[in-house]
Amino acid sequence: MEIVAFQFDLGRQKENIPFLKKTAEFVKNSGYNTVILYLENCVRTSETPFFKKEETYSLQEMKEIVDYMEGLGLDVVPVISPLGHTERFLAHKELAKFGEQCEGVGRWGKTDNPGCFCLENPEARAWMEKYIAEVVAVFPGKNLHLGFDETWNLGYCTRCRPLVEKEGLAALYMRHVNWAHDLAKKLGKRMWMWDDFFEYFDPKVLETVP
């Protein structure tokens, strides 16, 4: 089936549910068959009770949105970024410890928020697995988008820098991609991702993509 997709960016701006339902009807009537919900951290789960209600959706609210769109005959695909584009996660003091470069300097100098999880930190990876599993549970579709774009600060923290020097950035990146692929498979989903970072690696890296 050809995928004709419309994306809502809910990670940067929360939209009210009636608006999302009405727009989904327009999308369906306009010939689209897929809706992509770009989420970042806009869903509250048992792992994130500290997220602000006025900026995020509860799991019940997200389920209402997804069920309505699926009921229209649209395939709904969530986008949850576990590596880059995690600024809004890391802005919370409860999650800041999972940042990629907590002790150091990133690509554009010293920053208090690297916008990139350190998945070489087993605690960060375990936390993200639990968060993703909770959110994905309200999406019945077969596809799960796990981002992986613009991971600019990957490899800068004291945990990762020696690995980059030893193995190369591409190897570090692909270890995380394959971890995400295994997670999606465990959740019964087919993984999607953005492709921009492959522009920076040897084309042979593509041979290691599942």
PDB file of C-alpha atoms in Angstrom:
ATOM      1  CA  MET A   1       0.000   0.000   0.000  1.00  0.00           C
ATOM      2  CA  GLU A   2       1.260   3.476  -0.840  1.00  0.00           C
ATOM      3  CA  ILE A   3       1.591   5.587   2.307  1.00  0.00           C
ATOM      4  CA  VAL A   4       0.111   9.087   2.041  1.00  0.00           C
ATOM      5  CA  ALA A   5       0.862  10.702   5.388  1.00  0.00           C
ATOM      6  CA  PHE A   6      -0.077  13.883   7.228  1.00  0.00           C
ATOM      7  CA  GLN A   7       1.962  14.875  10.294  1.00  0.00           C
ATOM      8  CA  PHE A   8       0.789  16.696  13.422  1.00  0.00           C
ATOM      9  CA  ASP A   9       3.628  18.257  15.416  1.00  0.00           C
ATOM     10  CA  LEU A  10       2.368  17.897  18.986  1.00  0.00           C
ATOM     11  CA  GLY A  11       5.844  17.960  20.509  1.00  0.00           C
ATOM     12  CA  ARG A  12       6.216  21.700  20.012  1.00  0.00           C
ATOM     13  CA  GLN A  13       2.598  22.733  20.510  1.00  0.00           C
ATOM     14  CA  LYS A  14      -0.271  20.947  22.203  1.00  0.00           C
ATOM     15  CA  GLU A  15      -3.491  21.057  20.174  1.00  0.00           C
ATOM     16  CA  ASN A  16      -6.941  20.544  21.657  1.00  0.00           C
ATOM     17  CA  ILE A  17      -8.646  17.237  21.002  1.00  0.00           C
ATOM     18  CA  PRO A  18     -11.683  18.567  19.055  1.00  0.00           C
ATOM     19  CA  PHE A  19      -9.297  20.331  16.656  1.00  0.00           C
ATOM     20  CA  LEU A  20      -7.301  17.132  16.128  1.00  0.00           C
ATOM     21  CA  LYS A  21     -10.453  15.119  15.444  1.00  0.00           C
ATOM     22  CA  LYS A  22     -11.830  17.680  13.002  1.00  0.00           C
ATOM     23  CA  THR A  23      -8.525  17.956  11.165  1.00  0.00           C
ATOM     24  CA  ALA A  24      -8.246  14.161  10.995  1.00  0.00           C
ATOM     25  CA  GLU A  25     -11.635  14.079   9.254  1.00  0.00           C
ATOM     26  CA  PHE A  26     -10.371  16.643   6.736  1.00  0.00           C
ATOM     27  CA  VAL A  27      -7.176  14.611   6.257  1.00  0.00           C
ATOM     28  CA  LYS A  28      -9.136  11.413   5.604  1.00  0.00           C
ATOM     29  CA  ASN A  29     -11.500  13.149   3.176  1.00  0.00           C
ATOM     30  CA  SER A  30      -8.496  14.631   1.352  1.00  0.00           C
ATOM     31  CA  GLY A  31      -7.124  11.203   0.454  1.00  0.00           C
ATOM     32  CA  TYR A  32      -4.563  10.585   3.162  1.00  0.00           C
ATOM     33  CA  ASN A  33      -4.361   7.121   4.732  1.00  0.00           C
ATOM     34  CA  THR A  34      -1.794   7.736   7.478  1.00  0.00           C
ATOM     35  CA  VAL A  35      -1.391  10.220  10.307  1.00  0.00           C
ATOM     36  CA  ILE A  36       1.983  10.717  11.979  1.00  0.00           C
ATOM     37  CA  LEU A  37       1.846  12.110  15.511  1.00  0.00           C
ATOM     38  CA  TYR A  38       5.155  13.751  16.362  1.00  0.00           C
ATOM     39  CA  LEU A  39       5.205  13.505  20.148  1.00  0.00           C
ATOM     40  CA  GLU A  40       8.613  14.104  21.763  1.00  0.00           C
ATOM     41  CA  ASN A  41       7.568  14.309  25.446  1.00  0.00           C
ATOM     42  CA  CYS A  42       3.949  15.412  25.035  1.00  0.00           C
ATOM     43  CA  VAL A  43       2.438  12.306  26.669  1.00  0.00           C
ATOM     44  CA  ARG A  44       2.337  11.851  30.454  1.00  0.00           C
ATOM     45  CA  THR A  45       2.852   8.322  31.746  1.00  0.00           C
ATOM     46  CA  SER A  46       3.505   6.701  35.115  1.00  0.00           C
ATOM     47  CA  GLU A  47       7.171   7.488  34.427  1.00  0.00           C
ATOM     48  CA  THR A  48       6.516  11.220  34.003  1.00  0.00           C
ATOM     49  CA  PRO A  49       3.880  12.442  36.492  1.00  0.00           C
ATOM     50  CA  PHE A  50       5.880  15.694  36.735  1.00  0.00           C
ATOM     51  CA  PHE A  51       5.055  16.710  33.140  1.00  0.00           C
ATOM     52  CA  LYS A  52       2.788  19.771  33.039  1.00  0.00           C
ATOM     53  CA  LYS A  53      -0.828  18.936  32.253  1.00  0.00           C
ATOM     54  CA  GLU A  54      -1.308  22.104  30.219  1.00  0.00           C
ATOM     55  CA  GLU A  55       1.545  21.062  27.886  1.00  0.00           C
ATOM     56  CA  THR A  56       0.967  17.325  27.603  1.00  0.00           C
ATOM     57  CA  TYR A  57      -1.691  14.660  27.087  1.00  0.00           C
ATOM     58  CA  SER A  58      -2.555  11.886  29.513  1.00  0.00           C
ATOM     59  CA  LEU A  59      -2.428   8.343  28.167  1.00  0.00           C
ATOM     60  CA  GLN A  60      -6.217   8.303  28.229  1.00  0.00           C
ATOM     61  CA  GLU A  61      -6.394  11.491  26.149  1.00  0.00           C
ATOM     62  CA  MET A  62      -3.873  10.159  23.658  1.00  0.00           C
ATOM     63  CA  LYS A  63      -5.847   6.921  23.373  1.00  0.00           C
ATOM     64  CA  GLU A  64      -8.991   8.931  22.637  1.00  0.00           C
ATOM     65  CA  ILE A  65      -7.181  10.767  19.835  1.00  0.00           C
ATOM     66  CA  VAL A  66      -5.671   7.610  18.348  1.00  0.00           C
ATOM     67  CA  ASP A  67      -8.896   5.596  18.563  1.00  0.00           C
ATOM     68  CA  TYR A  68     -10.829   8.339  16.797  1.00  0.00           C
ATOM     69  CA  MET A  69      -8.310   8.594  13.953  1.00  0.00           C
ATOM     70  CA  GLU A  70      -8.046   4.825  13.593  1.00  0.00           C
ATOM     71  CA  GLY A  71     -11.851   4.707  13.530  1.00  0.00           C
ATOM     72  CA  LEU A  72     -11.773   6.970  10.473  1.00  0.00           C
ATOM     73  CA  GLY A  73      -9.597   4.397   8.721  1.00  0.00           C
ATOM     74  CA  LEU A  74      -6.295   6.188   9.261  1.00  0.00           C
ATOM     75  CA  ASP A  75      -3.132   4.376  10.311  1.00  0.00           C
ATOM     76  CA  VAL A  76      -1.686   6.382  13.222  1.00  0.00           C
ATOM     77  CA  VAL A  77       2.092   6.323  13.688  1.00  0.00           C
ATOM     78  CA  PRO A  78       3.727   7.791  16.817  1.00  0.00           C
ATOM     79  CA  VAL A  79       7.131   9.487  16.672  1.00  0.00           C
ATOM     80  CA  ILE A  80       9.117   9.174  19.901  1.00  0.00           C
ATOM     81  CA  SER A  81      12.765  10.183  19.745  1.00  0.00           C
ATOM     82  CA  PRO A  82      14.958   8.272  22.224  1.00  0.00           C
ATOM     83  CA  LEU A  83      18.279   9.846  21.230  1.00  0.00           C
ATOM     84  CA  GLY A  84      18.188  13.347  19.718  1.00  0.00           C
ATOM     85  CA  HIS A  85      15.363  15.868  20.083  1.00  0.00           C
ATOM     86  CA  THR A  86      15.046  15.084  23.769  1.00  0.00           C
ATOM     87  CA  GLU A  87      15.470  18.655  25.012  1.00  0.00           C
ATOM     88  CA  ARG A  88      12.039  18.684  26.579  1.00  0.00           C
ATOM     89  CA  PHE A  89      12.703  15.466  28.461  1.00  0.00           C
ATOM     90  CA  LEU A  90      16.057  16.663  29.740  1.00  0.00           C
ATOM     91  CA  ALA A  91      14.677  20.034  30.821  1.00  0.00           C
ATOM     92  CA  HIS A  92      13.124  18.226  33.805  1.00  0.00           C
ATOM     93  CA  LYS A  93      15.423  17.839  36.793  1.00  0.00           C
ATOM     94  CA  GLU A  94      14.214  14.261  37.207  1.00  0.00           C
ATOM     95  CA  LEU A  95      15.600  13.324  33.770  1.00  0.00           C
ATOM     96  CA  ALA A  96      18.569  15.678  33.332  1.00  0.00           C
ATOM     97  CA  LYS A  97      20.950  12.960  34.539  1.00  0.00           C
ATOM     98  CA  PHE A  98      20.237  11.001  31.353  1.00  0.00           C
ATOM     99  CA  GLY A  99      21.700  13.694  29.096  1.00  0.00           C
ATOM    100  CA  GLU A 100      24.497  12.859  26.671  1.00  0.00           C
ATOM    101  CA  GLN A 101      26.987  15.489  27.847  1.00  0.00           C
ATOM    102  CA  CYS A 102      26.142  16.336  31.426  1.00  0.00           C
ATOM    103  CA  GLU A 103      29.781  17.034  32.298  1.00  0.00           C
ATOM    104  CA  GLY A 104      31.144  18.485  29.105  1.00  0.00           C
ATOM    105  CA  VAL A 105      31.038  20.495  25.948  1.00  0.00           C
ATOM    106  CA  GLY A 106      28.918  19.645  22.920  1.00  0.00           C
ATOM    107  CA  ARG A 107      29.220  20.397  19.250  1.00  0.00           C
ATOM    108  CA  TRP A 108      28.382  24.082  19.735  1.00  0.00           C
ATOM    109  CA  GLY A 109      30.000  24.660  23.087  1.00  0.00           C
ATOM    110  CA  LYS A 110      28.990  24.226  26.680  1.00  0.00           C
ATOM    111  CA  THR A 111      25.274  23.800  27.284  1.00  0.00           C
ATOM    112  CA  ASP A 112      23.042  22.907  30.195  1.00  0.00           C
ATOM    113  CA  ASN A 113      20.761  20.846  27.948  1.00  0.00           C
ATOM    114  CA  PRO A 114      22.429  18.687  25.288  1.00  0.00           C
ATOM    115  CA  GLY A 115      19.150  17.638  23.687  1.00  0.00           C
ATOM    116  CA  CYS A 116      20.478  14.107  23.352  1.00  0.00           C
ATOM    117  CA  PHE A 117      20.027  11.109  25.634  1.00  0.00           C
ATOM    118  CA  CYS A 118      23.109   9.087  26.521  1.00  0.00           C
ATOM    119  CA  LEU A 119      22.011   5.572  25.638  1.00  0.00           C
ATOM    120  CA  GLU A 120      25.385   4.237  26.712  1.00  0.00           C
ATOM    121  CA  ASN A 121      24.021   4.954  30.193  1.00  0.00           C
ATOM    122  CA  PRO A 122      22.078   1.769  31.059  1.00  0.00           C
ATOM    123  CA  GLU A 123      19.764   3.720  33.361  1.00  0.00           C
ATOM    124  CA  ALA A 124      18.829   6.102  30.551  1.00  0.00           C
ATOM    125  CA  ARG A 125      18.169   3.247  28.154  1.00  0.00           C
ATOM    126  CA  ALA A 126      16.066   1.330  30.694  1.00  0.00           C
ATOM    127  CA  TRP A 127      14.024   4.448  31.439  1.00  0.00           C
ATOM    128  CA  MET A 128      13.388   5.212  27.786  1.00  0.00           C
ATOM    129  CA  GLU A 129      12.329   1.620  27.133  1.00  0.00           C
ATOM    130  CA  LYS A 130       9.684   1.875  29.851  1.00  0.00           C
ATOM    131  CA  TYR A 131       8.461   5.261  28.638  1.00  0.00           C
ATOM    132  CA  ILE A 132       8.192   4.179  25.003  1.00  0.00           C
ATOM    133  CA  ALA A 133       6.388   0.971  25.932  1.00  0.00           C
ATOM    134  CA  GLU A 134       3.756   2.893  27.895  1.00  0.00           C
ATOM    135  CA  VAL A 135       3.079   5.366  25.114  1.00  0.00           C
ATOM    136  CA  VAL A 136       3.098   2.814  22.306  1.00  0.00           C
ATOM    137  CA  ALA A 137       0.524   0.679  24.128  1.00  0.00           C
ATOM    138  CA  VAL A 138      -2.249   3.076  23.035  1.00  0.00           C
ATOM    139  CA  PHE A 139      -1.286   2.821  19.333  1.00  0.00           C
ATOM    140  CA  PRO A 140      -2.713  -0.300  17.659  1.00  0.00           C
ATOM    141  CA  GLY A 141      -0.939   0.240  14.316  1.00  0.00           C
ATOM    142  CA  LYS A 142       2.059  -1.774  13.175  1.00  0.00           C
ATOM    143  CA  ASN A 143       4.481   1.138  12.715  1.00  0.00           C
ATOM    144  CA  LEU A 144       6.567   3.033  15.275  1.00  0.00           C
ATOM    145  CA  HIS A 145       8.808   5.962  14.334  1.00  0.00           C
ATOM    146  CA  LEU A 146      11.837   6.331  16.612  1.00  0.00           C
ATOM    147  CA  GLY A 147      13.398   9.458  15.166  1.00  0.00           C
ATOM    148  CA  PHE A 148      17.221   9.333  15.211  1.00  0.00           C
ATOM    149  CA  ASP A 149      17.589  12.617  13.330  1.00  0.00           C
ATOM    150  CA  GLU A 150      19.808  15.563  14.290  1.00  0.00           C
ATOM    151  CA  THR A 151      21.654  13.739  17.072  1.00  0.00           C
ATOM    152  CA  TRP A 152      24.264  16.491  17.038  1.00  0.00           C
ATOM    153  CA  ASN A 153      25.620  16.035  20.561  1.00  0.00           C
ATOM    154  CA  LEU A 154      25.982  12.263  20.384  1.00  0.00           C
ATOM    155  CA  GLY A 155      29.410  11.146  21.525  1.00  0.00           C
ATOM    156  CA  TYR A 156      30.454  14.130  23.632  1.00  0.00           C
ATOM    157  CA  CYS A 157      29.972  12.906  27.210  1.00  0.00           C
ATOM    158  CA  THR A 158      32.751  11.289  29.223  1.00  0.00           C
ATOM    159  CA  ARG A 159      31.048   7.898  28.879  1.00  0.00           C
ATOM    160  CA  CYS A 160      30.781   8.077  25.090  1.00  0.00           C
ATOM    161  CA  ARG A 161      33.860   9.996  23.982  1.00  0.00           C
ATOM    162  CA  PRO A 162      36.296   7.083  24.488  1.00  0.00           C
ATOM    163  CA  LEU A 163      33.945   4.814  22.515  1.00  0.00           C
ATOM    164  CA  VAL A 164      33.858   7.269  19.620  1.00  0.00           C
ATOM    165  CA  GLU A 165      37.641   7.462  19.597  1.00  0.00           C
ATOM    166  CA  LYS A 166      37.894   3.660  19.620  1.00  0.00           C
ATOM    167  CA  GLU A 167      34.974   2.623  17.389  1.00  0.00           C
ATOM    168  CA  GLY A 168      33.913   5.750  15.491  1.00  0.00           C
ATOM    169  CA  LEU A 169      30.705   7.767  15.723  1.00  0.00           C
ATOM    170  CA  ALA A 170      28.901   5.647  13.124  1.00  0.00           C
ATOM    171  CA  ALA A 171      29.380   2.504  15.204  1.00  0.00           C
ATOM    172  CA  LEU A 172      27.985   4.244  18.277  1.00  0.00           C
ATOM    173  CA  TYR A 173      25.021   5.558  16.296  1.00  0.00           C
ATOM    174  CA  MET A 174      24.250   2.182  14.758  1.00  0.00           C
ATOM    175  CA  ARG A 175      24.400   0.449  18.144  1.00  0.00           C
ATOM    176  CA  HIS A 176      21.558   2.711  19.245  1.00  0.00           C
ATOM    177  CA  VAL A 177      19.640   2.187  15.982  1.00  0.00           C
ATOM    178  CA  ASN A 178      19.821  -1.571  16.386  1.00  0.00           C
ATOM    179  CA  TRP A 179      18.791  -1.319  20.025  1.00  0.00           C
ATOM    180  CA  ALA A 180      15.748   0.708  18.942  1.00  0.00           C
ATOM    181  CA  HIS A 181      14.931  -1.798  16.205  1.00  0.00           C
ATOM    182  CA  ASP A 182      15.004  -4.633  18.742  1.00  0.00           C
ATOM    183  CA  LEU A 183      12.782  -2.624  21.085  1.00  0.00           C
ATOM    184  CA  ALA A 184      10.238  -1.928  18.343  1.00  0.00           C
ATOM    185  CA  LYS A 185      10.208  -5.610  17.430  1.00  0.00           C
ATOM    186  CA  LYS A 186       9.670  -6.569  21.068  1.00  0.00           C
ATOM    187  CA  LEU A 187       6.703  -4.190  21.164  1.00  0.00           C
ATOM    188  CA  GLY A 188       5.275  -5.817  18.041  1.00  0.00           C
ATOM    189  CA  LYS A 189       6.042  -2.840  15.803  1.00  0.00           C
ATOM    190  CA  ARG A 190       7.927  -2.109  12.605  1.00  0.00           C
ATOM    191  CA  MET A 191      10.481   0.645  13.142  1.00  0.00           C
ATOM    192  CA  TRP A 192      10.677   3.803  11.058  1.00  0.00           C
ATOM    193  CA  MET A 193      13.406   6.431  11.380  1.00  0.00           C
ATOM    194  CA  TRP A 194      14.692   9.600   9.732  1.00  0.00           C
ATOM    195  CA  ASP A 195      17.662   9.141   7.407  1.00  0.00           C
ATOM    196  CA  ASP A 196      19.581  12.424   7.655  1.00  0.00           C
ATOM    197  CA  PHE A 197      22.500  11.192   9.743  1.00  0.00           C
ATOM    198  CA  PHE A 198      23.464   8.586   7.172  1.00  0.00           C
ATOM    199  CA  GLU A 199      24.691  11.516   5.066  1.00  0.00           C
ATOM    200  CA  TYR A 200      27.623  11.868   7.477  1.00  0.00           C
ATOM    201  CA  PHE A 201      28.773   8.244   7.491  1.00  0.00           C
ATOM    202  CA  ASP A 202      30.449   5.913   5.036  1.00  0.00           C
ATOM    203  CA  PRO A 203      27.680   4.467   2.800  1.00  0.00           C
ATOM    204  CA  LYS A 204      28.726   0.985   3.935  1.00  0.00           C
ATOM    205  CA  VAL A 205      27.044   1.774   7.258  1.00  0.00           C
ATOM    206  CA  LEU A 206      23.716   1.254   5.492  1.00  0.00           C
ATOM    207  CA  GLU A 207      24.591  -2.429   5.147  1.00  0.00           C
ATOM    208  CA  THR A 208      24.285  -2.758   8.939  1.00  0.00           C
ATOM    209  CA  VAL A 209      20.707  -1.412   9.059  1.00  0.00           C
ATOM    210  CA  PRO A 210      18.158  -4.176   9.785  1.00  0.00           C
TER     211      PRO A 210
END
